[in-house]
C-alpha cells in the first residue's frame, strides 16, 4: 500500500495532534473584578496588596463582583459555583449563594460580549428581557 517512513509518520502525527489541541474550546476567564461601568472601577473596588475589596460606597456607583476560581462575591453575597456550562457565548452557572440573612441555590446566565465585558441575563420570567452588563476592571 503506502510506504511511509517513520519520521514522516511522526511529523504527520504531531501536526494533526497540534491541530486538535489548538482547536479545543477554552473556558472564558471570569477571574477578576467586574463593575457595571468601565469608568467606575476605582469607585467600586479598592486593592490592598493582592486582595480586591469593595469601596465603602461602591453600591452608589452600580456595584460589581469579584470572581476568583469557583468563588464569586458581591458586596452583600458570596457564591460558590457548583457547575458551569459554556455553550458558544453563553455561560450557565449553578451556584450556592449566601448573604447575611439567607442561603440559596441559584442559576446564573452570562453572555460573553468580548474578553472584557459580559452581560448577566436574568432567567426569571418576571425579569424577562432584563440584562445587566459588567466590565472587567484592570486592578
Coordinates of C-alpha atoms in Angstrom, one line a residue:
X1 CA 0.0 0.0 0.0
X2 CA 1.8 3.1 1.2
X3 CA 5.4 3.2 2.2
X4 CA 5.8 6.0 4.7
X5 CA 9.0 6.4 6.7
X6 CA 8.8 6.6 10.5
X7 CA 9.9 10.2 10.6
X8 CA 7.2 11.2 8.1
X9 CA 4.6 9.4 10.1
X10 CA 5.8 11.1 13.3
X11 CA 5.6 14.5 11.7
X12 CA 2.1 13.9 10.4
X13 CA 1.0 12.6 13.8
X14 CA 2.5 15.7 15.6
X15 CA 0.9 18.1 13.1
X16 CA -2.5 16.5 13.5
X17 CA -2.2 16.4 17.3
X18 CA -1.3 20.1 17.3
X19 CA -4.4 21.0 15.2
X20 CA -6.6 19.0 17.6
X21 CA -5.1 20.7 20.7
X22 CA -5.4 24.2 19.4
X23 CA -9.0 23.7 18.2
X24 CA -10.2 22.7 21.7
X25 CA -12.5 25.3 23.3
X26 CA -11.1 27.2 26.1
X27 CA -13.2 28.3 29.0
X28 CA -13.8 32.1 29.4
X29 CA -11.7 33.6 32.1
X30 CA -14.1 35.3 34.5
X31 CA -11.4 35.8 37.2
X32 CA -11.0 39.4 38.4
X33 CA -13.1 42.4 39.4
X34 CA -16.1 43.4 37.3
X35 CA -18.1 46.7 37.6
X36 CA -21.3 47.9 35.9
X37 CA -19.4 50.8 34.4
X38 CA -15.9 50.6 32.9
X39 CA -15.2 54.1 34.2
X40 CA -16.4 53.2 37.7
X41 CA -13.8 50.6 38.7
X42 CA -11.9 52.9 41.0
X43 CA -15.1 53.9 42.8
X44 CA -16.4 50.3 43.2
X45 CA -13.1 48.5 44.2
X46 CA -10.0 49.1 46.2
X47 CA -6.9 47.0 46.1
X48 CA -4.8 46.3 49.2
X49 CA -1.8 44.2 48.3
X50 CA -3.1 41.4 46.2
X51 CA -6.6 41.5 47.7
X52 CA -9.5 43.3 45.9
X53 CA -12.2 44.6 48.2
X54 CA -15.3 46.8 47.7
X55 CA -15.1 50.5 48.3
X56 CA -17.1 52.0 51.1
X57 CA -19.9 53.3 48.9
X58 CA -19.5 51.0 45.9
X59 CA -23.2 50.3 45.5
X60 CA -23.8 54.0 44.7
X61 CA -21.7 53.6 41.6
X62 CA -23.5 50.5 40.3
X63 CA -21.6 47.8 42.2
X64 CA -20.0 44.8 40.7
X65 CA -18.5 41.4 41.6
X66 CA -15.2 39.7 42.1
X67 CA -14.6 36.2 40.7
X68 CA -11.8 34.0 41.9
X69 CA -11.9 30.5 40.6
X70 CA -15.2 29.0 41.8
X71 CA -15.8 31.8 44.3
X72 CA -17.8 34.9 43.3
X73 CA -18.6 37.7 45.7
X74 CA -20.5 41.0 45.6
X75 CA -20.7 43.4 48.5
X76 CA -23.7 41.6 50.0
X77 CA -23.4 38.0 48.9
X78 CA -20.9 35.2 48.3
X79 CA -21.5 32.4 45.8
X80 CA -19.7 29.1 45.1
X81 CA -20.0 27.9 41.6
X82 CA -21.2 24.3 41.7
X83 CA -21.3 23.7 37.9
X84 CA -20.5 25.7 34.8
X85 CA -21.6 25.0 31.2
X86 CA -20.3 27.1 28.4
X87 CA -22.2 27.0 25.0
X88 CA -20.9 29.4 22.4
X89 CA -21.1 32.9 24.0
X90 CA -23.4 31.8 26.9
X91 CA -22.2 30.6 30.3
X92 CA -24.7 28.9 32.6
X93 CA -23.8 28.5 36.3
X94 CA -25.4 26.6 39.1
X95 CA -24.3 28.4 42.3
X96 CA -24.8 28.1 46.0
X97 CA -25.0 31.6 47.5
X98 CA -25.2 33.1 50.9
X99 CA -25.8 36.6 52.3
X100 CA -26.1 37.8 55.9
X101 CA -29.7 36.6 56.1
X102 CA -30.2 33.7 53.8
X103 CA -28.7 30.9 51.7
X104 CA -30.0 29.8 48.3
X105 CA -29.2 27.8 45.2
X106 CA -29.4 29.9 42.0
X107 CA -28.9 29.7 38.3
X108 CA -26.9 32.4 36.7
X109 CA -26.5 33.1 32.9
X110 CA -23.8 35.3 31.4
X111 CA -23.4 36.3 27.8
X112 CA -19.8 36.9 26.7
X113 CA -19.7 40.2 24.8
X114 CA -15.9 40.3 24.5
X115 CA -12.9 39.5 26.5
X116 CA -13.6 42.3 28.9
X117 CA -17.4 42.6 29.1
X118 CA -20.2 40.2 30.0
X119 CA -23.9 40.7 30.3
X120 CA -26.0 38.9 33.0
X121 CA -29.2 37.6 31.5
X122 CA -31.9 37.2 34.1
X123 CA -33.7 33.9 33.5
X124 CA -36.6 34.6 35.9
X125 CA -39.8 35.1 33.9
X126 CA -40.7 38.1 36.0
X127 CA -37.5 39.8 34.8
X128 CA -37.7 38.6 31.1
X129 CA -35.6 40.6 28.8
X130 CA -33.6 42.3 31.6
X131 CA -29.8 42.3 31.3
X132 CA -27.0 43.9 33.3
X133 CA -23.6 44.5 31.7
X134 CA -20.3 44.2 33.6
X135 CA -16.9 45.4 32.5
X136 CA -13.6 43.9 33.6
X137 CA -11.5 46.2 35.8
X138 CA -7.8 46.2 35.5
X139 CA -6.6 46.2 39.0

